[in-house]
Each structure stands twice: as structure tokens, then as C-alpha cells.
Amino acid sequence: MTAASPLFDLDDSDALVAADVDGVLRSAALAGAQARATSTAVVESVSDRLRDLRPRSVVFVCGDGRAGRAASVLVAALGSRIGVPLVHAPGTPPWVGPLDVVLVSGDDAGDPRLAESTAAAVRRGAETVLVTPDEGPLRSAAAGRAVFVPPKIAVREHNAIMRYLAAGIAVLGTLSDGAYRQLLPDLDVVADLLDAEAARNHPTHEVFHNPAKSLAARISGARVVLTGSSPVSVEIARHAGEVLFRAAGVVSATGELGDVVFAAVAAGRSAATDSGASYDPLFHDEQLDGPRPQPPVRVVVCSPPDAVALTERRTAAVPDALVLSADTTMFDPRTSGYTEAGRRVPEDRTPDIEAVNLGELGAMTLLATRLEMAAAYLHVMGGR
């Protein structure tokens, strides 16, 4: 990680590439490749076993990290819409049997909880899919009766959410002879759009045209609070907070939109009464003058594409709120327009994601990639 510096130039692509000694930018850009590879692997190894199955339930058993967050996203997006109960559990429930599908996900083949859950699911006759490495205790627990979908694309753990999302979407799309496919995003289209999003966020693109760089610049040096305007976007906000801390050491808070708006408005009023206008860093004495003024609070709100206007109205009272959506660079309530680094974008330049009918789940995967790329840039900047 490079030393933190407010003088770091995000438009200096050569410096960015030289500073990225850990390969975090490349890792964050591989979401599309993960979606494509995982979808293909599920079709090749799992679809024949699940196509004629009409399960009683689909149970997600996950290890730590991105696997669990992906399961929460899927349940939030599809739990009330799809024709089969979706259960996110810490282990295989005792009621699981031959009529159920168990999807075990994680990146640690030695995790005893995953091994025990796999053994229990196999023993009870459930159709078991392992989105895990095909090795170690998990291979023994599978006993040749579970299907492995091992990782095909090597990325850092905090960038692996798309692999687990793609596996879940592909498995659900296979069940009941594809009866639920119309409720799910097309993974081939999602993969292409994720690649396009990564291309927009390439280091050679200047901040003005680079959504991830622009977002990193807006977050840098601020106290960050992330939230969402829907259950799915709240889960993406939580994912972003975890990735910001894991990748760049940026400490942030997450919460429901109502709680965040209430607290942010109260914090804004407090800052207005104690603005620190007389603060001088050279002569400030905390014993005489009180505590030093805190950095500003930056509220970042994730929103589905069709709810941006409503979200902007709900956050109008929040000072300097930043509303993000998949088919916009960013929405700035102060200018009432889609903006890139504070400049208004003409309507003909805003990407039309809705035209390909991704739905909220597909659109949020694009936003997750943008947030991961922003975290990667903050890592390169030194965690500011």
C-alpha cells in the first residue's frame, strides 16, 4: 500500500499502475469474467441434475466473507418473488431432505462448518452444489455425491461476490426446467456490462470520465456512511462498507436509509452550530479550544435505477448526499442532474441499463463492481 497523500493524482495513470503492486485494480475488474466462467461451469456440471427438479426449498449455507453477503443479496432480491423458499442458514437445517437443494459456498475448503453442512446435506439426500474449492475436507464430505463448481478466475476474496451471485442465479435459473429464469438477469448480458463498467473505470481514464475514480475522490478524507433505498441496495451498501475496510482500511458505517437520514441531518445541524470556522491547525490547543473539528460526513446511498428520483427526495435534507445507481455516474441533489465529478452529464451520455431488462439484481451487480473499483483506487492512494 502506498503512503497516504492528499497530493496523489488519480489522473496519473502511470503512477497508479506503478503503485498497484498488489494487483487490486485488476482483481476488482474481473467481475464480468467471474460471472461468465461461473455460469458456464454451472451449465456444464449442474444443470442436468437440477433441470427436472421442483424443490421444496433452496438453502444457502455460506462461509465467511463474500459468500454470505451474496446469499443475503439473493434472498433480498428474490425471496418474495420466486416460486421456491430461499433460506440463508449458517448450516444445513435438520429438516433438509431429498426434496431440497443445498448450495454451499465459500473459499476455504478446510472450513469445518462447511464440511459438516456438506456431509449432512449429502447424508439426507439433498441435491448439493458446492461453490467451493474441490479439495481437502470438503471433497471428503461430498463423498462423490455432490457437485463442485470450483473457482475459475483468481481474484482477491473481497472481490469474489460476483462468483457466488452468478452461481446462485445460474442454479435458480436451472430449477423446474427454467421456470424462474424470467425473474433472473441474463448472466451473459450481465457479464458484458460488468466488463464495460470495468473498462469505464480503467486507470487510463481521467477522473472526469471515470465513475470509480470520481467516487474514490469524493470518499477520500471523509467519514463515510453507506446505505441503500431498497433491501437489495442496503445489502450492496453493506458489501461496499466491508470491501472499503478490507481493501483500503477505510472505516465506514452502514445502516437502513431512515436511520442514516435521521442521524445525518442531526449531525449536519450540530456541525452548523460548531462549524470550526476559527480552527487553526497550527495554534489549536485541545485543552483550551476543545476537540479538533471532525472531517465531514459523506452519505453514500445505493439506489435501484428506477428509484433514483424518489431516493433523491428522501435524502434532500442530508448535506452533500451522494446517490449512486447503476445507470448513472452519480446523482447530485445540489444540481438535480446526473453528474461526473460535479459536472452535469447530457442525457445522451447516460448509459441505458434498463433497456436490457437487468432488473434490480442485475443492476446492483454493476454498482457493486463500481464500488469495488473505488475501493481499489483508495487502496492505491494509501487508504485515504
Coordinates of C-alpha atoms in Angstrom, one line a residue:
M1 CA 0.0 0.0 0.0
T2 CA 1.4 3.4 -0.9
A3 CA 1.8 6.2 1.6
A4 CA -1.3 8.3 2.0
S5 CA -1.0 11.6 0.3
P6 CA -3.6 14.3 -0.5
L7 CA -1.4 15.1 -3.5
F8 CA -1.9 11.7 -5.2
D9 CA -3.0 12.4 -8.7
L10 CA -5.7 10.0 -9.8
D11 CA -5.3 11.1 -13.4
D12 CA -1.6 10.0 -13.5
S13 CA -2.2 6.5 -14.9
D14 CA 1.4 5.6 -14.9
A15 CA 1.7 6.4 -11.2
L16 CA -1.5 4.4 -10.5
V17 CA -0.2 1.3 -12.3
A18 CA 3.2 1.6 -10.6
A19 CA 1.6 2.0 -7.1
D20 CA -0.7 -1.0 -7.6
V21 CA 1.9 -3.5 -6.6
D22 CA -0.8 -5.8 -5.1
G23 CA -2.9 -6.0 -8.3
V24 CA -6.0 -4.7 -6.6
L25 CA -7.3 -2.8 -9.7
R26 CA -7.1 -5.9 -11.9
S27 CA -8.8 -8.0 -9.3
A28 CA -11.7 -5.6 -9.0
A29 CA -12.1 -5.5 -12.8
L30 CA -12.7 -9.2 -13.1
A31 CA -16.4 -9.4 -12.1
G32 CA -17.5 -10.0 -15.6
A33 CA -15.0 -12.8 -16.1
Q34 CA -16.2 -14.4 -12.9
A35 CA -19.9 -14.2 -13.9
R36 CA -19.1 -15.7 -17.4
A37 CA -16.9 -18.6 -16.1
T38 CA -19.2 -19.5 -13.2
S39 CA -22.4 -19.5 -15.4
T40 CA -20.6 -21.8 -17.9
A41 CA -19.5 -24.1 -15.1
V42 CA -22.9 -24.4 -13.6
V43 CA -24.5 -25.2 -17.0
E44 CA -21.8 -27.9 -17.7
S45 CA -21.8 -29.6 -14.3
V46 CA -25.1 -29.0 -12.5
S47 CA -27.9 -28.2 -15.0
D48 CA -28.6 -31.8 -16.0
R49 CA -29.1 -32.8 -12.3
L50 CA -31.4 -29.9 -11.4
R51 CA -33.4 -29.3 -14.6
D52 CA -36.3 -31.6 -13.7
L53 CA -36.2 -30.9 -10.0
R54 CA -39.0 -28.9 -8.4
P55 CA -37.5 -28.4 -4.9
R56 CA -39.2 -27.7 -1.7
S57 CA -36.6 -25.1 -0.8
V58 CA -33.2 -23.8 -1.8
V59 CA -30.8 -23.5 1.2
F60 CA -27.7 -21.2 1.1
V61 CA -25.0 -22.3 3.5
C62 CA -22.1 -19.9 3.4
G63 CA -18.7 -19.4 4.9
D64 CA -17.3 -16.1 6.0
G65 CA -16.9 -13.1 3.6
R66 CA -18.5 -12.6 0.2
A67 CA -20.4 -15.9 0.1
G68 CA -22.6 -14.9 2.9
R69 CA -23.2 -11.4 1.5
A70 CA -24.1 -12.8 -1.9
A71 CA -26.7 -15.1 -0.3
S72 CA -28.2 -12.1 1.6
V73 CA -28.4 -10.2 -1.7
L74 CA -30.1 -13.1 -3.5
V75 CA -32.6 -13.6 -0.7
A76 CA -33.4 -9.8 -0.5
A77 CA -33.8 -9.6 -4.3
L78 CA -35.8 -12.8 -4.9
G79 CA -37.1 -14.1 -1.7
S80 CA -40.6 -12.6 -2.1
R81 CA -40.8 -13.1 -5.9
I82 CA -39.5 -16.6 -6.8
G83 CA -41.7 -19.7 -6.5
V84 CA -39.5 -21.6 -4.1
P85 CA -38.5 -20.6 -0.5
L86 CA -34.9 -19.3 -0.2
V87 CA -33.2 -19.9 3.1
H88 CA -29.9 -18.4 4.2
A89 CA -28.7 -20.6 7.1
P90 CA -25.4 -21.0 9.0
G91 CA -25.5 -24.7 8.5
T92 CA -27.7 -27.4 6.9
P93 CA -31.0 -27.3 8.8
P94 CA -32.3 -30.6 10.3
W95 CA -35.4 -30.6 8.1
V96 CA -33.4 -30.7 4.8
G97 CA -34.1 -33.9 2.8
P98 CA -34.3 -35.3 -0.8
L99 CA -36.7 -32.6 -1.9
D100 CA -34.3 -29.7 -1.2
V101 CA -31.3 -28.1 -2.9
V102 CA -28.4 -27.0 -0.7
L103 CA -25.9 -24.5 -2.2
V104 CA -22.7 -24.5 -0.1
S105 CA -20.4 -21.5 -0.8
G106 CA -17.1 -20.4 0.5
D107 CA -13.4 -20.0 -0.4
D108 CA -12.0 -22.2 2.5
A109 CA -12.0 -25.9 1.7
G110 CA -10.9 -26.5 5.3
D111 CA -13.8 -24.7 7.0
P112 CA -15.3 -27.3 9.4
R113 CA -18.7 -25.7 9.3
L114 CA -18.9 -26.1 5.5
A115 CA -17.6 -29.6 5.7
E116 CA -20.2 -30.6 8.3
S117 CA -23.0 -28.9 6.4
T118 CA -22.0 -30.7 3.2
A119 CA -21.8 -34.1 4.9
A120 CA -25.3 -33.5 6.5
A121 CA -26.9 -32.4 3.2
V122 CA -25.4 -35.4 1.3
R123 CA -26.4 -37.8 4.0
R124 CA -30.0 -36.6 3.9
G125 CA -30.2 -37.0 0.2
A126 CA -30.4 -33.3 -0.8
E127 CA -29.1 -32.1 -4.1
T128 CA -25.9 -30.4 -3.0
V129 CA -23.9 -27.9 -5.1
L130 CA -20.5 -26.8 -3.7
V131 CA -19.3 -23.4 -4.9
T132 CA -16.0 -24.0 -3.2
P133 CA -12.5 -25.3 -4.0
D134 CA -12.6 -29.0 -4.9
E135 CA -10.1 -30.2 -2.2
G136 CA -9.5 -31.0 1.4
P137 CA -12.2 -31.9 3.9
L138 CA -14.9 -30.7 1.6
R139 CA -14.0 -33.2 -1.1
S140 CA -14.2 -36.0 1.6
A141 CA -17.5 -34.7 2.9
A142 CA -19.0 -34.6 -0.6
A143 CA -18.3 -38.3 -0.9
G144 CA -18.7 -38.2 -4.7
R145 CA -22.4 -37.3 -4.3
A146 CA -22.2 -33.5 -4.5
V147 CA -21.3 -31.4 -7.5
F148 CA -18.4 -28.9 -7.3
V149 CA -18.3 -25.5 -9.0
P150 CA -14.7 -24.5 -8.2
P151 CA -13.4 -21.0 -8.8
K152 CA -12.1 -20.5 -12.4
I153 CA -10.9 -16.9 -12.0
A154 CA -8.4 -15.9 -9.4
V155 CA -9.4 -12.7 -7.5
R156 CA -9.0 -11.4 -4.0
E157 CA -11.6 -12.6 -1.6
H158 CA -13.3 -9.3 -1.2
N159 CA -13.8 -9.2 -5.0
A160 CA -15.4 -12.6 -5.2
I161 CA -19.1 -11.7 -4.6
M162 CA -19.9 -12.0 -8.3
R163 CA -18.8 -15.6 -8.4
Y164 CA -21.3 -16.5 -5.7
L165 CA -24.1 -14.3 -7.1
A166 CA -23.6 -15.9 -10.6
A167 CA -23.7 -19.4 -9.1
G168 CA -26.9 -18.7 -7.2
I169 CA -28.5 -17.1 -10.2
A170 CA -27.5 -19.9 -12.5
V171 CA -28.7 -22.6 -10.1
L172 CA -32.1 -20.9 -9.6
G173 CA -32.4 -20.5 -13.4
T174 CA -31.9 -24.2 -13.9
L175 CA -34.6 -25.4 -11.5
S176 CA -38.0 -26.5 -12.6
D177 CA -36.9 -26.6 -16.2
G178 CA -36.1 -22.9 -16.2
A179 CA -39.5 -21.8 -14.8
Y180 CA -37.8 -19.0 -12.8
R181 CA -35.5 -17.7 -15.5
Q182 CA -37.7 -14.7 -16.4
L183 CA -37.2 -13.4 -12.9
L184 CA -33.4 -13.6 -13.1
P185 CA -30.9 -11.4 -15.0
D186 CA -29.3 -12.9 -18.1
L187 CA -25.7 -13.7 -16.9
D188 CA -24.2 -13.3 -20.4
V189 CA -25.6 -9.8 -20.6
V190 CA -24.5 -9.0 -17.0
A191 CA -21.0 -10.2 -17.8
D192 CA -20.7 -8.0 -20.9
L193 CA -22.0 -5.0 -18.9
L194 CA -19.6 -5.7 -16.0
D195 CA -16.8 -5.7 -18.5
A196 CA -18.0 -2.4 -19.9
E197 CA -18.1 -1.0 -16.3
A198 CA -14.6 -2.1 -15.7
A199 CA -13.5 -0.6 -18.9
R200 CA -15.0 2.8 -17.9
N201 CA -13.1 2.6 -14.7
H202 CA -9.7 1.8 -16.3
P203 CA -6.7 3.7 -14.8
T204 CA -6.1 5.5 -18.1
H205 CA -9.4 7.2 -17.9
E206 CA -9.3 10.5 -16.1
V207 CA -11.4 11.3 -13.1
F208 CA -13.9 13.3 -15.1
H209 CA -14.8 10.3 -17.2
N210 CA -14.1 7.5 -14.6
P211 CA -17.0 6.8 -12.2
A212 CA -14.9 4.7 -9.8
K213 CA -12.1 7.4 -9.6
S214 CA -14.7 10.1 -9.1
L215 CA -16.3 8.1 -6.3
A216 CA -12.9 7.5 -4.6
A217 CA -12.1 11.2 -4.8
R218 CA -15.5 12.0 -3.2
I219 CA -14.9 9.5 -0.4
S220 CA -11.3 10.3 0.3
G221 CA -10.8 12.2 3.6
A222 CA -14.4 12.0 4.7
R223 CA -16.3 9.9 7.3
V224 CA -18.3 7.6 5.1
V225 CA -21.8 6.3 5.8
L226 CA -23.3 3.8 3.3
T227 CA -26.9 2.9 2.9
G228 CA -29.5 1.9 0.3
S229 CA -33.1 2.7 -0.7
S230 CA -34.2 -0.9 -1.0
P231 CA -33.4 -4.2 0.7
V232 CA -31.1 -5.3 -2.2
S233 CA -29.3 -1.9 -2.3
V234 CA -28.8 -2.0 1.5
E235 CA -27.0 -5.3 1.1
I236 CA -24.8 -3.8 -1.6
A237 CA -24.1 -0.9 0.7
R238 CA -23.0 -3.3 3.4
H239 CA -20.8 -5.1 0.9
A240 CA -19.2 -1.8 -0.1
G241 CA -18.5 -1.0 3.5
E242 CA -16.8 -4.3 4.1
V243 CA -14.8 -4.0 0.9
L244 CA -13.7 -0.4 1.7
F245 CA -12.3 -1.6 5.1
R246 CA -10.8 -4.9 3.7
A247 CA -9.2 -3.3 0.6
A248 CA -8.3 0.2 1.7
G249 CA -8.6 0.3 5.5
V250 CA -11.4 2.9 5.2
V251 CA -13.7 2.7 8.3
S252 CA -17.3 3.4 7.4
A253 CA -20.7 2.8 8.8
T254 CA -23.8 1.2 7.2
G255 CA -27.4 1.2 8.0
E256 CA -31.0 1.5 6.9
L257 CA -31.9 4.6 4.9
G258 CA -34.3 6.0 7.5
D259 CA -31.8 5.7 10.3
V260 CA -29.0 7.2 8.2
V261 CA -31.0 10.2 7.1
F262 CA -32.1 11.0 10.7
A263 CA -28.6 10.8 12.1
A264 CA -27.0 12.7 9.2
V265 CA -29.5 15.6 9.5
A266 CA -28.8 15.7 13.2
A267 CA -25.0 15.7 12.6
G268 CA -25.4 18.4 10.0
R269 CA -27.2 20.7 12.5
S270 CA -24.5 20.1 15.1
A271 CA -21.8 20.9 12.6
A272 CA -23.6 24.1 11.6
T273 CA -23.6 25.3 15.2
D274 CA -20.0 24.4 15.7
S275 CA -18.5 24.9 12.2
G276 CA -14.9 25.3 13.3
A277 CA -14.5 28.4 11.2
S278 CA -11.9 29.7 13.7
Y279 CA -10.0 26.5 13.7
D280 CA -6.2 26.9 13.0
P281 CA -4.3 23.7 12.9
L282 CA -1.1 25.4 13.9
F283 CA -2.3 27.1 17.1
H284 CA -5.2 24.9 18.1
D285 CA -5.0 23.7 21.7
E286 CA -7.4 20.9 22.5
Q287 CA -7.3 21.7 26.3
L288 CA -8.2 25.3 25.7
D289 CA -10.1 25.3 22.4
G290 CA -11.8 21.9 22.7
P291 CA -11.6 18.9 20.3
R292 CA -10.5 19.5 16.7
P293 CA -13.3 19.6 14.1
Q294 CA -14.1 16.3 12.5
P295 CA -13.9 15.6 8.8
P296 CA -17.3 15.9 7.0
V297 CA -19.7 13.0 6.9
R298 CA -20.2 11.7 3.4
V299 CA -23.5 9.8 3.0
V300 CA -23.5 7.4 0.0
V301 CA -26.9 6.0 -1.0
C302 CA -27.2 3.0 -3.3
S303 CA -30.4 3.1 -5.4
P304 CA -32.1 0.9 -8.0
P305 CA -32.2 2.7 -11.4
D306 CA -36.0 3.3 -11.2
A307 CA -35.9 4.8 -7.7
V308 CA -33.2 7.5 -8.1
A309 CA -35.6 10.4 -8.1
L310 CA -37.5 9.1 -5.1
T311 CA -34.2 8.4 -3.3
E312 CA -33.0 12.0 -4.1
R313 CA -36.2 13.4 -2.5
R314 CA -35.8 11.2 0.6
T315 CA -32.2 12.4 1.1
A316 CA -32.8 16.1 0.2
A317 CA -32.2 17.2 3.8
V318 CA -28.9 15.4 4.1
P319 CA -26.0 17.7 3.5
D320 CA -23.9 16.7 0.4
A321 CA -25.6 13.3 0.0
L322 CA -24.4 11.2 -2.9
V323 CA -26.9 8.9 -4.6
L324 CA -25.5 6.1 -6.8
S325 CA -27.2 4.0 -9.3
A326 CA -26.2 1.5 -12.0
D327 CA -27.2 3.5 -15.0
T328 CA -25.8 6.8 -13.7
T329 CA -22.4 8.0 -12.7
M330 CA -23.7 9.8 -9.7
F331 CA -26.7 11.9 -8.7
D332 CA -26.0 15.2 -7.0
P333 CA -29.1 16.7 -5.3
R334 CA -27.5 20.2 -5.5
T335 CA -27.6 20.3 -9.3
S336 CA -30.6 18.0 -9.7
G337 CA -28.8 16.2 -12.5
Y338 CA -26.6 13.2 -13.2
T339 CA -23.0 14.2 -12.7
E340 CA -19.5 13.1 -13.2
A341 CA -17.2 14.7 -10.6
G342 CA -19.6 17.6 -10.1
R343 CA -20.4 18.3 -13.8
R344 CA -23.7 17.7 -15.4
V345 CA -23.9 14.9 -17.9
P346 CA -26.1 15.3 -21.1
E347 CA -28.9 12.8 -21.3
D348 CA -27.4 11.2 -24.3
R349 CA -24.4 10.2 -22.3
T350 CA -26.1 8.3 -19.5
P351 CA -25.9 4.6 -20.1
D352 CA -29.3 2.9 -20.6
I353 CA -29.1 -0.2 -18.4
E354 CA -32.8 -0.7 -18.2
A355 CA -33.1 -1.3 -21.9
V356 CA -31.6 -4.8 -21.4
N357 CA -34.0 -5.5 -18.6
L358 CA -31.5 -6.5 -16.0
G359 CA -33.9 -6.0 -13.1
E360 CA -32.7 -4.6 -9.7
L361 CA -30.5 -7.6 -9.0
G362 CA -28.5 -7.3 -12.3
A363 CA -28.3 -3.5 -11.9
M364 CA -27.0 -3.8 -8.4
T365 CA -24.2 -6.1 -9.5
L366 CA -22.9 -3.3 -11.7
L367 CA -23.0 -0.9 -8.8
A368 CA -21.1 -3.4 -6.6
T369 CA -18.3 -3.5 -9.2
R370 CA -18.1 0.3 -9.3
L371 CA -17.8 0.4 -5.5
E372 CA -15.1 -2.3 -5.5
M373 CA -13.1 -0.4 -8.1
A374 CA -13.4 2.8 -6.0
A375 CA -12.1 0.8 -3.0
A376 CA -9.2 -0.4 -5.2
Y377 CA -8.3 3.2 -6.1
L378 CA -8.5 4.2 -2.4
H379 CA -6.1 1.3 -1.7
V380 CA -3.7 2.6 -4.2
M381 CA -4.0 6.1 -2.8
G382 CA -2.9 4.7 0.6
G383 CA -6.3 4.1 2.2
R384 CA -7.4 7.7 2.3

